[in-house]
PDB file of C-alpha atoms and ligand atoms in Angstrom:
ATOM      1  CA  MET A  48       0.000   0.000   0.000  1.00 41.00           C
ATOM      2  CA  TYR A  49       2.976   2.293   0.372  1.00 43.00           C
ATOM      3  CA  THR A  50       4.767   1.433  -2.841  1.00 43.00           C
ATOM      4  CA  THR A  51       3.131   4.204  -4.884  1.00 42.00           C
ATOM      5  CA  GLU A  52       5.077   6.657  -2.736  1.00 42.00           C
ATOM      6  CA  LEU A  53       8.394   5.201  -3.800  1.00 46.00           C
ATOM      7  CA  ASP A  54       9.318   7.581  -6.586  1.00 44.00           C
ATOM      8  CA  LYS A  55       8.432  10.683  -4.588  1.00 44.00           C
ATOM      9  CA  ASN A  56      10.430   9.403  -1.649  1.00 47.00           C
ATOM     10  CA  ARG A  57      13.538   8.399  -3.521  1.00 49.00           C
ATOM     11  CA  ALA A  58      16.357   9.273  -1.146  1.00 51.00           C
ATOM     12  CA  PRO A  59      18.239  12.488  -1.959  1.00 53.00           C
ATOM     13  CA  ASP A  60      22.029  12.663  -2.218  1.00 59.00           C
ATOM     14  CA  PRO A  61      23.381  11.204   1.050  1.00 58.00           C
ATOM     15  CA  ALA A  62      26.503  13.382   0.882  1.00 64.00           C
ATOM     16  CA  ALA A  63      24.510  16.617   0.926  1.00 72.00           C
ATOM     17  CA  PRO A  64      24.672  18.434   4.294  1.00 83.00           C
ATOM     18  CA  GLU A  65      21.458  18.618   6.286  1.00 86.00           C
ATOM     19  CA  ASP A  66      19.588  21.929   6.471  1.00 89.00           C
ATOM     20  CA  PRO A  67      20.012  23.048  10.138  1.00 92.00           C
ATOM     21  CA  ALA A  68      16.495  24.525  10.365  1.00 94.00           C
ATOM     22  CA  LEU A  69      14.888  21.336   9.026  1.00 95.00           C
ATOM     23  CA  LEU A  70      17.056  19.220  11.315  1.00 94.00           C
ATOM     24  CA  ALA A  71      16.072  21.280  14.373  1.00 94.00           C
ATOM     25  CA  ALA A  72      12.379  21.029  13.480  1.00 95.00           C
ATOM     26  CA  PHE A  73      12.721  17.255  13.010  1.00 96.00           C
ATOM     27  CA  GLU A  74      14.479  16.798  16.352  1.00 94.00           C
ATOM     28  CA  ALA A  75      11.803  18.863  18.108  1.00 96.00           C
ATOM     29  CA  ARG A  76       9.045  16.687  16.652  1.00 96.00           C
ATOM     30  CA  VAL A  77      10.832  13.501  17.724  1.00 95.00           C
ATOM     31  CA  ALA A  78      11.432  14.924  21.209  1.00 94.00           C
ATOM     32  CA  ALA A  79       7.701  15.703  21.445  1.00 96.00           C
ATOM     33  CA  ASP A  80       6.958  12.020  20.657  1.00 94.00           C
ATOM     34  CA  GLU A  81       5.339  12.790  17.302  1.00 96.00           C
ATOM     35  CA  PHE A  82       5.457  10.105  14.623  1.00 97.00           C
ATOM     36  CA  ILE A  83       7.570  10.814  11.542  1.00 97.00           C
ATOM     37  CA  GLU A  84       5.680   9.816   8.381  1.00 97.00           C
ATOM     38  CA  PRO A  85       6.996   8.817   4.906  1.00 97.00           C
ATOM     39  CA  LYS A  86       6.437  12.210   3.262  1.00 96.00           C
ATOM     40  CA  ASP A  87       7.979  14.171   6.156  1.00 97.00           C
ATOM     41  CA  TRP A  88      11.488  15.559   5.957  1.00 97.00           C
ATOM     42  CA  MET A  89      14.025  13.380   7.792  1.00 97.00           C
ATOM     43  CA  PRO A  90      17.833  13.354   8.123  1.00 96.00           C
ATOM     44  CA  GLN A  91      19.664  10.986   5.784  1.00 95.00           C
ATOM     45  CA  ALA A  92      21.189   9.108   8.715  1.00 93.00           C
ATOM     46  CA  TYR A  93      17.690   8.504  10.157  1.00 95.00           C
ATOM     47  CA  ARG A  94      16.470   7.169   6.801  1.00 96.00           C
ATOM     48  CA  ARG A  95      19.537   4.934   6.417  1.00 95.00           C
ATOM     49  CA  THR A  96      19.356   3.564   9.963  1.00 94.00           C
ATOM     50  CA  LEU A  97      15.670   2.761   9.664  1.00 96.00           C
ATOM     51  CA  THR A  98      16.018   1.213   6.218  1.00 97.00           C
ATOM     52  CA  ARG A  99      18.757  -1.046   7.574  1.00 95.00           C
ATOM     53  CA  GLN A 100      16.898  -1.907  10.777  1.00 94.00           C
ATOM     54  CA  ILE A 101      13.458  -2.540   9.246  1.00 97.00           C
ATOM     55  CA  SER A 102      14.834  -4.540   6.308  1.00 97.00           C
ATOM     56  CA  GLN A 103      16.996  -6.666   8.640  1.00 96.00           C
ATOM     57  CA  HIS A 104      13.918  -7.237  10.718  1.00 96.00           C
ATOM     58  CA  ALA A 105      11.922  -8.249   7.609  1.00 97.00           C
ATOM     59  CA  HIS A 106      14.711 -10.601   6.486  1.00 97.00           C
ATOM     60  CA  SER A 107      14.746 -12.207   9.946  1.00 96.00           C
ATOM     61  CA  GLU A 108      11.025 -12.910   9.745  1.00 97.00           C
ATOM     62  CA  ILE A 109      11.260 -14.754   6.442  1.00 96.00           C
ATOM     63  CA  VAL A 110      14.573 -16.539   7.124  1.00 95.00           C
ATOM     64  CA  GLY A 111      13.055 -17.608  10.465  1.00 95.00           C
ATOM     65  CA  MET A 112      10.385 -19.523   8.551  1.00 95.00           C
ATOM     66  CA  LEU A 113      13.034 -21.949   7.251  1.00 94.00           C
ATOM     67  CA  PRO A 114      14.159 -23.862  10.387  1.00 93.00           C
ATOM     68  CA  GLU A 115      10.556 -24.303  11.481  1.00 94.00           C
ATOM     69  CA  GLY A 116       9.324 -25.232   8.010  1.00 92.00           C
ATOM     70  CA  ASN A 117      11.729 -28.180   8.155  1.00 90.00           C
ATOM     71  CA  TRP A 118       9.657 -29.660  10.995  1.00 95.00           C
ATOM     72  CA  LEU A 119       6.152 -29.339   9.537  1.00 96.00           C
ATOM     73  CA  THR A 120       6.136 -32.853   8.113  1.00 96.00           C
ATOM     74  CA  ARG A 121       7.489 -34.264  11.379  1.00 96.00           C
ATOM     75  CA  ALA A 122       5.069 -32.618  13.836  1.00 96.00           C
ATOM     76  CA  PRO A 123       3.915 -35.309  16.302  1.00 95.00           C
ATOM     77  CA  SER A 124       0.163 -34.589  16.007  1.00 96.00           C
ATOM     78  CA  LEU A 125      -2.358 -32.832  13.782  1.00 97.00           C
ATOM     79  CA  LYS A 126      -2.857 -30.183  16.483  1.00 97.00           C
ATOM     80  CA  ARG A 127       0.867 -29.386  16.706  1.00 97.00           C
ATOM     81  CA  LYS A 128       1.134 -29.320  12.927  1.00 97.00           C
ATOM     82  CA  ALA A 129      -1.759 -26.854  12.604  1.00 97.00           C
ATOM     83  CA  ILE A 130      -0.244 -24.599  15.296  1.00 97.00           C
ATOM     84  CA  LEU A 131       3.198 -24.641  13.678  1.00 97.00           C
ATOM     85  CA  LEU A 132       1.743 -23.972  10.228  1.00 97.00           C
ATOM     86  CA  ALA A 133      -0.201 -20.965  11.559  1.00 97.00           C
ATOM     87  CA  LYS A 134       2.918 -19.603  13.260  1.00 97.00           C
ATOM     88  CA  ILE A 135       5.069 -19.919  10.136  1.00 97.00           C
ATOM     89  CA  GLN A 136       2.379 -18.173   8.072  1.00 97.00           C
ATOM     90  CA  ASP A 137       2.313 -15.361  10.638  1.00 97.00           C
ATOM     91  CA  GLU A 138       6.072 -14.918  10.208  1.00 97.00           C
ATOM     92  CA  GLY A 139       5.609 -14.590   6.433  1.00 96.00           C
ATOM     93  CA  GLY A 140       2.998 -11.893   7.136  1.00 97.00           C
ATOM     94  CA  HIS A 141       5.403 -10.082   9.460  1.00 97.00           C
ATOM     95  CA  GLY A 142       7.961 -10.051   6.674  1.00 97.00           C
ATOM     96  CA  LEU A 143       5.392  -8.487   4.330  1.00 95.00           C
ATOM     97  CA  TYR A 144       4.339  -5.713   6.736  1.00 95.00           C
ATOM     98  CA  LEU A 145       7.978  -4.897   7.395  1.00 97.00           C
ATOM     99  CA  TYR A 146       9.085  -4.855   3.750  1.00 97.00           C
ATOM    100  CA  CYS A 147       6.158  -2.488   3.085  1.00 97.00           C
ATOM    101  CA  ALA A 148       7.227  -0.240   5.980  1.00 97.00           C
ATOM    102  CA  ALA A 149      10.838  -0.230   4.750  1.00 97.00           C
ATOM    103  CA  GLU A 150       9.742   0.573   1.181  1.00 98.00           C
ATOM    104  CA  THR A 151       8.211   3.860   2.366  1.00 97.00           C
ATOM    105  CA  LEU A 152      11.790   5.014   3.019  1.00 97.00           C
ATOM    106  CA  GLY A 153      12.666   4.750  -0.672  1.00 96.00           C
ATOM    107  CA  THR A 154      14.229   1.301  -1.193  1.00 96.00           C
ATOM    108  CA  SER A 155      12.225  -1.247  -3.164  1.00 96.00           C
ATOM    109  CA  ARG A 156      11.470  -4.728  -1.881  1.00 94.00           C
ATOM    110  CA  GLU A 157      13.349  -6.207  -4.832  1.00 93.00           C
ATOM    111  CA  GLU A 158      16.497  -4.295  -3.842  1.00 96.00           C
ATOM    112  CA  MET A 159      16.193  -5.475  -0.244  1.00 97.00           C
ATOM    113  CA  ILE A 160      15.654  -9.115  -1.219  1.00 96.00           C
ATOM    114  CA  GLU A 161      18.538  -8.897  -3.656  1.00 95.00           C
ATOM    115  CA  ALA A 162      20.816  -7.588  -0.868  1.00 96.00           C
ATOM    116  CA  LEU A 163      19.763 -10.500   1.361  1.00 96.00           C
ATOM    117  CA  HIS A 164      20.397 -13.114  -1.310  1.00 95.00           C
ATOM    118  CA  ALA A 165      23.740 -11.574  -2.270  1.00 94.00           C
ATOM    119  CA  GLY A 166      24.860 -11.760   1.381  1.00 92.00           C
ATOM    120  CA  ARG A 167      25.076  -7.953   1.778  1.00 93.00           C
ATOM    121  CA  ALA A 168      22.163  -7.715   4.227  1.00 93.00           C
ATOM    122  CA  LYS A 169      22.036  -9.231   7.705  1.00 92.00           C
ATOM    123  CA  TYR A 170      19.302 -11.120   9.493  1.00 93.00           C
ATOM    124  CA  SER A 171      19.071 -12.313  13.096  1.00 93.00           C
ATOM    125  CA  THR A 172      22.040 -14.488  14.101  1.00 92.00           C
ATOM    126  CA  ILE A 173      19.696 -16.938  15.822  1.00 94.00           C
ATOM    127  CA  PHE A 174      18.529 -18.486  12.550  1.00 94.00           C
ATOM    128  CA  ASN A 175      22.025 -19.715  11.766  1.00 95.00           C
ATOM    129  CA  TYR A 176      21.712 -22.403  14.457  1.00 96.00           C
ATOM    130  CA  PRO A 177      20.293 -25.834  13.554  1.00 94.00           C
ATOM    131  CA  THR A 178      17.006 -27.347  14.792  1.00 95.00           C
ATOM    132  CA  LEU A 179      17.960 -30.869  15.849  1.00 95.00           C
ATOM    133  CA  ASN A 180      14.890 -32.258  17.600  1.00 94.00           C
ATOM    134  CA  TRP A 181      11.178 -31.510  18.055  1.00 97.00           C
ATOM    135  CA  ALA A 182      11.783 -29.768  21.389  1.00 98.00           C
ATOM    136  CA  ASP A 183      13.757 -27.142  19.437  1.00 97.00           C
ATOM    137  CA  ILE A 184      10.440 -25.954  17.988  1.00 97.00           C
ATOM    138  CA  GLY A 185       9.233 -25.344  21.549  1.00 98.00           C
ATOM    139  CA  ALA A 186      12.480 -23.637  22.544  1.00 98.00           C
ATOM    140  CA  ILE A 187      12.321 -21.364  19.491  1.00 97.00           C
ATOM    141  CA  GLY A 188       8.761 -20.283  20.301  1.00 97.00           C
ATOM    142  CA  TRP A 189       9.440 -19.780  23.986  1.00 98.00           C
ATOM    143  CA  LEU A 190      12.896 -18.167  23.794  1.00 98.00           C
ATOM    144  CA  VAL A 191      13.343 -16.768  20.279  1.00 97.00           C
ATOM    145  CA  ASP A 192       9.835 -15.366  19.922  1.00 97.00           C
ATOM    146  CA  GLY A 193      10.033 -14.377  23.606  1.00 97.00           C
ATOM    147  CA  ALA A 194      13.205 -12.374  22.955  1.00 96.00           C
ATOM    148  CA  ALA A 195      11.591 -10.899  19.850  1.00 95.00           C
ATOM    149  CA  ILE A 196       8.635  -9.660  21.913  1.00 95.00           C
ATOM    150  CA  MET A 197      10.956  -8.053  24.435  1.00 95.00           C
ATOM    151  CA  ASN A 198      12.663  -6.198  21.568  1.00 93.00           C
ATOM    152  CA  GLN A 199       9.464  -5.360  19.718  1.00 94.00           C
ATOM    153  CA  VAL A 200       7.102  -4.102  22.419  1.00 94.00           C
ATOM    154  CA  PRO A 201       9.038  -0.799  22.733  1.00 93.00           C
ATOM    155  CA  LEU A 202       9.145  -0.571  18.913  1.00 95.00           C
ATOM    156  CA  GLN A 203       5.366  -0.011  18.921  1.00 94.00           C
ATOM    157  CA  ARG A 204       6.359   3.508  20.035  1.00 94.00           C
ATOM    158  CA  THR A 205       9.331   3.909  17.705  1.00 95.00           C
ATOM    159  CA  SER A 206       9.417   7.354  16.070  1.00 96.00           C
ATOM    160  CA  TYR A 207       8.810   6.198  12.469  1.00 97.00           C
ATOM    161  CA  GLY A 208       5.027   5.799  11.988  1.00 97.00           C
ATOM    162  CA  PRO A 209       4.858   2.902   9.470  1.00 97.00           C
ATOM    163  CA  TYR A 210       7.305   0.817  11.553  1.00 97.00           C
ATOM    164  CA  ALA A 211       5.457   1.515  14.810  1.00 96.00           C
ATOM    165  CA  ARG A 212       2.092   0.557  13.311  1.00 96.00           C
ATOM    166  CA  ALA A 213       3.466  -2.658  11.791  1.00 95.00           C
ATOM    167  CA  MET A 214       4.773  -3.628  15.237  1.00 95.00           C
ATOM    168  CA  VAL A 215       1.374  -3.367  16.927  1.00 94.00           C
ATOM    169  CA  ARG A 216      -0.037  -6.312  15.021  1.00 90.00           C
ATOM    170  CA  ILE A 217       3.227  -8.225  14.986  1.00 95.00           C
ATOM    171  CA  CYS A 218       3.479  -8.071  18.785  1.00 94.00           C
ATOM    172  CA  LYS A 219       0.017  -9.599  19.208  1.00 91.00           C
ATOM    173  CA  GLU A 220       1.008 -12.524  17.004  1.00 95.00           C
ATOM    174  CA  GLU A 221       4.418 -12.940  18.641  1.00 95.00           C
ATOM    175  CA  SER A 222       2.790 -13.468  22.009  1.00 93.00           C
ATOM    176  CA  PHE A 223       0.786 -16.373  20.531  1.00 94.00           C
ATOM    177  CA  HIS A 224       4.071 -17.746  19.176  1.00 97.00           C
ATOM    178  CA  GLN A 225       5.726 -17.536  22.557  1.00 97.00           C
ATOM    179  CA  ARG A 226       2.812 -19.250  24.286  1.00 96.00           C
ATOM    180  CA  GLN A 227       2.656 -22.105  21.776  1.00 97.00           C
ATOM    181  CA  GLY A 228       6.382 -22.784  22.288  1.00 98.00           C
ATOM    182  CA  TYR A 229       6.013 -22.810  26.034  1.00 98.00           C
ATOM    183  CA  ASP A 230       2.946 -25.068  25.801  1.00 98.00           C
ATOM    184  CA  LEU A 231       4.890 -27.494  23.601  1.00 98.00           C
ATOM    185  CA  LEU A 232       7.717 -27.701  26.142  1.00 98.00           C
ATOM    186  CA  LEU A 233       5.249 -28.053  29.017  1.00 98.00           C
ATOM    187  CA  ALA A 234       3.786 -31.118  27.265  1.00 97.00           C
ATOM    188  CA  MET A 235       7.279 -32.560  26.791  1.00 98.00           C
ATOM    189  CA  VAL A 236       8.483 -32.046  30.370  1.00 98.00           C
ATOM    190  CA  ARG A 237       5.305 -33.783  31.579  1.00 98.00           C
ATOM    191  CA  GLY A 238       5.954 -36.702  29.211  1.00 97.00           C
ATOM    192  CA  THR A 239       8.527 -39.490  29.402  1.00 98.00           C
ATOM    193  CA  PRO A 240      12.026 -38.938  30.888  1.00 98.00           C
ATOM    194  CA  GLU A 241      13.370 -39.043  27.323  1.00 97.00           C
ATOM    195  CA  GLN A 242      11.022 -36.234  26.281  1.00 97.00           C
ATOM    196  CA  LYS A 243      12.031 -34.138  29.283  1.00 98.00           C
ATOM    197  CA  ALA A 244      15.691 -34.735  28.373  1.00 98.00           C
ATOM    198  CA  MET A 245      14.993 -33.517  24.828  1.00 98.00           C
ATOM    199  CA  ALA A 246      13.474 -30.313  26.261  1.00 98.00           C
ATOM    200  CA  GLN A 247      16.542 -29.765  28.478  1.00 98.00           C
ATOM    201  CA  ASP A 248      18.875 -30.399  25.538  1.00 98.00           C
ATOM    202  CA  ALA A 249      17.003 -27.836  23.420  1.00 98.00           C
ATOM    203  CA  LEU A 250      17.174 -25.261  26.227  1.00 98.00           C
ATOM    204  CA  ASN A 251      20.913 -25.884  26.640  1.00 98.00           C
ATOM    205  CA  ARG A 252      21.517 -25.089  22.966  1.00 98.00           C
ATOM    206  CA  TRP A 253      19.099 -22.144  22.532  1.00 98.00           C
ATOM    207  CA  TRP A 254      19.625 -20.187  25.754  1.00 98.00           C
ATOM    208  CA  TRP A 255      22.869 -18.380  24.915  1.00 98.00           C
ATOM    209  CA  PRO A 256      22.042 -17.651  21.259  1.00 97.00           C
ATOM    210  CA  SER A 257      18.728 -16.155  22.519  1.00 97.00           C
ATOM    211  CA  LEU A 258      20.607 -13.759  24.801  1.00 98.00           C
ATOM    212  CA  MET A 259      22.772 -12.778  21.818  1.00 97.00           C
ATOM    213  CA  MET A 260      19.628 -11.782  19.887  1.00 95.00           C
ATOM    214  CA  PHE A 261      19.602  -8.477  21.776  1.00 95.00           C
ATOM    215  CA  GLY A 262      22.797  -7.491  20.002  1.00 93.00           C
ATOM    216  CA  PRO A 263      26.236  -6.454  21.274  1.00 93.00           C
ATOM    217  CA  PRO A 264      26.696  -5.026  24.783  1.00 93.00           C
ATOM    218  CA  ASP A 265      25.936  -1.315  25.143  1.00 90.00           C
ATOM    219  CA  ASP A 266      29.598  -0.319  25.449  1.00 87.00           C
ATOM    220  CA  ASN A 267      30.222  -1.902  22.038  1.00 84.00           C
ATOM    221  CA  SER A 268      27.087  -0.692  20.257  1.00 79.00           C
ATOM    222  CA  PRO A 269      28.123   2.554  18.546  1.00 73.00           C
ATOM    223  CA  ASN A 270      24.759   3.388  16.944  1.00 73.00           C
ATOM    224  CA  SER A 271      22.713   2.947  20.109  1.00 78.00           C
ATOM    225  CA  ALA A 272      22.989   6.506  21.476  1.00 82.00           C
ATOM    226  CA  GLN A 273      21.903   8.093  18.188  1.00 85.00           C
ATOM    227  CA  SER A 274      19.029   5.619  17.822  1.00 89.00           C
ATOM    228  CA  ILE A 275      17.820   6.363  21.335  1.00 88.00           C
ATOM    229  CA  ARG A 276      18.055  10.134  20.772  1.00 89.00           C
ATOM    230  CA  TRP A 277      15.937   9.798  17.618  1.00 92.00           C
ATOM    231  CA  ARG A 278      13.583   7.445  19.477  1.00 93.00           C
ATOM    232  CA  ILE A 279      14.130   4.664  16.971  1.00 92.00           C
ATOM    233  CA  LYS A 280      15.057   2.583  20.012  1.00 90.00           C
ATOM    234  CA  ARG A 281      13.556   3.185  23.412  1.00 88.00           C
ATOM    235  CA  GLU A 282      15.730   0.840  25.472  1.00 91.00           C
ATOM    236  CA  THR A 283      19.335  -0.309  25.099  1.00 92.00           C
ATOM    237  CA  ASN A 284      20.460  -3.843  24.193  1.00 93.00           C
ATOM    238  CA  ASP A 285      21.605  -4.606  27.746  1.00 95.00           C
ATOM    239  CA  GLU A 286      18.413  -3.261  29.328  1.00 95.00           C
ATOM    240  CA  LEU A 287      16.275  -5.452  27.091  1.00 96.00           C
ATOM    241  CA  ARG A 288      18.524  -8.489  27.644  1.00 98.00           C
ATOM    242  CA  GLN A 289      18.206  -8.078  31.418  1.00 98.00           C
ATOM    243  CA  LYS A 290      14.415  -7.834  31.187  1.00 97.00           C
ATOM    244  CA  PHE A 291      14.363 -11.031  29.130  1.00 98.00           C
ATOM    245  CA  VAL A 292      16.511 -12.930  31.659  1.00 98.00           C
ATOM    246  CA  ASP A 293      14.338 -11.734  34.550  1.00 98.00           C
ATOM    247  CA  ALA A 294      11.135 -12.777  32.785  1.00 97.00           C
ATOM    248  CA  THR A 295      12.465 -16.148  31.610  1.00 98.00           C
ATOM    249  CA  VAL A 296      14.076 -17.574  34.771  1.00 98.00           C
ATOM    250  CA  PRO A 297      10.745 -18.201  36.586  1.00 97.00           C
ATOM    251  CA  GLN A 298       9.297 -19.723  33.404  1.00 98.00           C
ATOM    252  CA  ALA A 299      12.205 -22.204  33.260  1.00 98.00           C
ATOM    253  CA  GLN A 300      11.633 -23.047  36.931  1.00 98.00           C
ATOM    254  CA  LEU A 301       7.965 -23.794  36.224  1.00 97.00           C
ATOM    255  CA  LEU A 302       9.047 -26.182  33.452  1.00 98.00           C
ATOM    256  CA  GLY A 303      11.455 -27.878  35.868  1.00 98.00           C
ATOM    257  CA  LEU A 304      14.336 -27.192  33.468  1.00 98.00           C
ATOM    258  CA  THR A 305      17.772 -25.784  34.308  1.00 98.00           C
ATOM    259  CA  LEU A 306      19.174 -22.780  32.480  1.00 98.00           C
ATOM    260  CA  PRO A 307      22.715 -23.628  31.314  1.00 98.00           C
ATOM    261  CA  ASP A 308      24.431 -20.869  33.290  1.00 98.00           C
ATOM    262  CA  PRO A 309      26.161 -21.684  36.617  1.00 97.00           C
ATOM    263  CA  ASP A 310      26.578 -17.943  37.314  1.00 98.00           C
ATOM    264  CA  LEU A 311      22.868 -17.193  37.131  1.00 98.00           C
ATOM    265  CA  LYS A 312      21.644 -15.953  40.495  1.00 97.00           C
ATOM    266  CA  TRP A 313      19.218 -13.455  41.996  1.00 98.00           C
ATOM    267  CA  ASN A 314      20.816 -10.145  42.931  1.00 98.00           C
ATOM    268  CA  GLU A 315      18.808  -8.732  45.831  1.00 97.00           C
ATOM    269  CA  ALA A 316      20.395  -5.275  45.584  1.00 97.00           C
ATOM    270  CA  ARG A 317      19.623  -4.836  41.870  1.00 96.00           C
ATOM    271  CA  GLY A 318      16.287  -6.645  42.003  1.00 97.00           C
ATOM    272  CA  SER A 319      17.416  -8.614  38.914  1.00 98.00           C
ATOM    273  CA  TYR A 320      19.219 -11.788  37.980  1.00 98.00           C
ATOM    274  CA  ASP A 321      22.970 -11.705  37.424  1.00 98.00           C
ATOM    275  CA  TYR A 322      24.025 -13.915  34.529  1.00 98.00           C
ATOM    276  CA  GLY A 323      27.292 -15.315  33.198  1.00 98.00           C
ATOM    277  CA  ALA A 324      29.524 -13.950  30.452  1.00 97.00           C
ATOM    278  CA  ILE A 325      28.195 -14.190  26.909  1.00 97.00           C
ATOM    279  CA  ASN A 326      30.578 -15.608  24.296  1.00 97.00           C
ATOM    280  CA  TRP A 327      30.817 -12.519  22.085  1.00 96.00           C
ATOM    281  CA  ASP A 328      33.436 -14.163  19.849  1.00 96.00           C
ATOM    282  CA  GLU A 329      30.777 -16.679  18.853  1.00 96.00           C
ATOM    283  CA  PHE A 330      28.264 -13.865  18.283  1.00 95.00           C
ATOM    284  CA  TYR A 331      30.585 -11.890  15.993  1.00 94.00           C
ATOM    285  CA  ALA A 332      31.533 -15.043  14.089  1.00 94.00           C
ATOM    286  CA  VAL A 333      27.846 -15.733  13.402  1.00 93.00           C
ATOM    287  CA  VAL A 334      27.341 -12.078  12.383  1.00 91.00           C
ATOM    288  CA  ARG A 335      30.208 -12.539   9.892  1.00 90.00           C
ATOM    289  CA  GLY A 336      28.248 -15.405   8.338  1.00 88.00           C
ATOM    290  CA  GLU A 337      30.096 -18.272  10.038  1.00 90.00           C
ATOM    291  CA  GLY A 338      27.038 -19.645  11.874  1.00 91.00           C
ATOM    292  CA  PRO A 339      26.644 -23.455  11.915  1.00 91.00           C
ATOM    293  CA  VAL A 340      23.960 -23.535   9.179  1.00 93.00           C
ATOM    294  CA  ALA A 341      24.359 -20.070   7.576  1.00 92.00           C
ATOM    295  CA  ARG A 342      25.096 -21.441   4.102  1.00 92.00           C
ATOM    296  CA  GLU A 343      22.277 -23.944   4.254  1.00 93.00           C
ATOM    297  CA  ARG A 344      19.786 -21.203   5.252  1.00 93.00           C
ATOM    298  CA  MET A 345      20.811 -18.916   2.385  1.00 94.00           C
ATOM    299  CA  ARG A 346      20.688 -21.790  -0.085  1.00 95.00           C
ATOM    300  CA  ALA A 347      17.150 -22.625   1.061  1.00 94.00           C
ATOM    301  CA  ARG A 348      16.120 -18.943   0.877  1.00 94.00           C
ATOM    302  CA  ARG A 349      17.434 -18.512  -2.688  1.00 95.00           C
ATOM    303  CA  LYS A 350      15.754 -21.745  -3.736  1.00 95.00           C
ATOM    304  CA  ALA A 351      12.432 -20.572  -2.241  1.00 93.00           C
ATOM    305  CA  TRP A 352      12.779 -17.318  -4.221  1.00 94.00           C
ATOM    306  CA  ASP A 353      13.576 -19.142  -7.476  1.00 95.00           C
ATOM    307  CA  ASP A 354      10.829 -21.732  -6.950  1.00 95.00           C
ATOM    308  CA  GLY A 355       8.335 -18.908  -6.327  1.00 94.00           C
ATOM    309  CA  ALA A 356       9.152 -17.037  -9.560  1.00 95.00           C
ATOM    310  CA  TRP A 357       6.121 -18.468 -11.364  1.00 97.00           C
ATOM    311  CA  VAL A 358       3.808 -17.136  -8.617  1.00 96.00           C
ATOM    312  CA  ARG A 359       5.208 -13.609  -8.964  1.00 94.00           C
ATOM    313  CA  GLU A 360       4.997 -13.818 -12.750  1.00 96.00           C
ATOM    314  CA  ALA A 361       1.398 -15.067 -12.604  1.00 97.00           C
ATOM    315  CA  ALA A 362       0.413 -12.288 -10.175  1.00 96.00           C
ATOM    316  CA  ALA A 363       2.004  -9.653 -12.427  1.00 96.00           C
ATOM    317  CA  ALA A 364       0.285 -11.080 -15.530  1.00 97.00           C
ATOM    318  CA  TYR A 365      -3.061 -11.098 -13.710  1.00 97.00           C
ATOM    319  CA  GLU A 366      -2.579  -7.502 -12.575  1.00 96.00           C
ATOM    320  CA  ALA A 367      -1.683  -6.423 -16.141  1.00 97.00           C
ATOM    321  CA  LYS A 368      -4.831  -8.142 -17.463  1.00 96.00           C
ATOM    322  CA  GLN A 369      -7.020  -6.454 -14.839  1.00 96.00           C
ATOM    323  CA  ALA A 370      -5.477  -3.074 -15.675  1.00 96.00           C
ATOM    324  CA  ALA A 371      -6.127  -3.640 -19.390  1.00 96.00           C
ATOM    325  CA  ASN A 372      -9.746  -4.582 -18.631  1.00 96.00           C
ATOM    326  CA  ARG A 373     -10.185  -1.448 -16.520  1.00 95.00           C
ATOM    327  CA  ALA A 374      -8.727   0.694 -19.302  1.00 94.00           C
ATOM    328  CA  ALA A 375     -11.065  -0.890 -21.883  1.00 93.00           C
ATOM    329  CA  ALA A 376     -14.181  -0.490 -19.712  1.00 85.00           C
TER     330      ALA A 376
HETATM  331 FE1  LIG B 110       7.574 -12.649  13.647  1.00 70.15          FE
HETATM  332 FE1  LIG B 111       7.149 -15.128  15.839  1.00 70.15          FE
END
């Protein structure tokens, strides 16, 4: 619905200096918690940051469909299969809302997809880890969608209007995703000892990568201050990570599972849990594209794009025919 604005919004020369009066007016609007809309003036750095952030977010939604899609044919019951199918379809929808929101900033969806497939664009590091057993589907819903919610709830008030509005609906669906993952694990921990062991194994593998989803620590996150000043972000990476740990520990206790962190303990003075050191070398290696299944994911994504070419061609042919009919009428 926003694509007709593309030509008008085509980004101006990024090297051109910003007009100080326009910049001051923009900063005042952001400080007053007004939404910035596609046709409004905005600094080039704001447009670039948002284009990168929203498109990475969109890529994460659609790449995230791949590890779960692998398990659709192996779901243990019709009920679980229907739930998983609905969740994966939701993620495809999230990708669509987000590509639309990013397009309002002047980059076409085709350009964004091309950047993803060429390896120039990033997506969440978490999807470069393999899904080895059925309990992984529960752990992804509980932890990965849980971490996503923690990140996304404040984005409902991000300063760019189309992004904020997309997040409202996405957050509602993410909370269903989180609940279905937790429900799956609850069924497994109440099952046989082998099933409970599978749930523990999944938690052991997904816990640390989930904490990494919040991004690098604040003292190594150079764009954070600017993003907070422009109200693109409302909370820092470390603040969100801490909130996630505090919310998740009691949920793990209820499942009767152990979080794989010997340093995790309640800190009475802070009113929060302390947690152990995150392996940032692993995080940066995955960011560089060295994740355990990074190549496999990109191969699957490119294949899905190629296999879907006939659908895009058919839709375009249908649209052209409708337009011709309208013109003839
Ligand atoms: Fe999603
Ligand atoms: Fe989700």
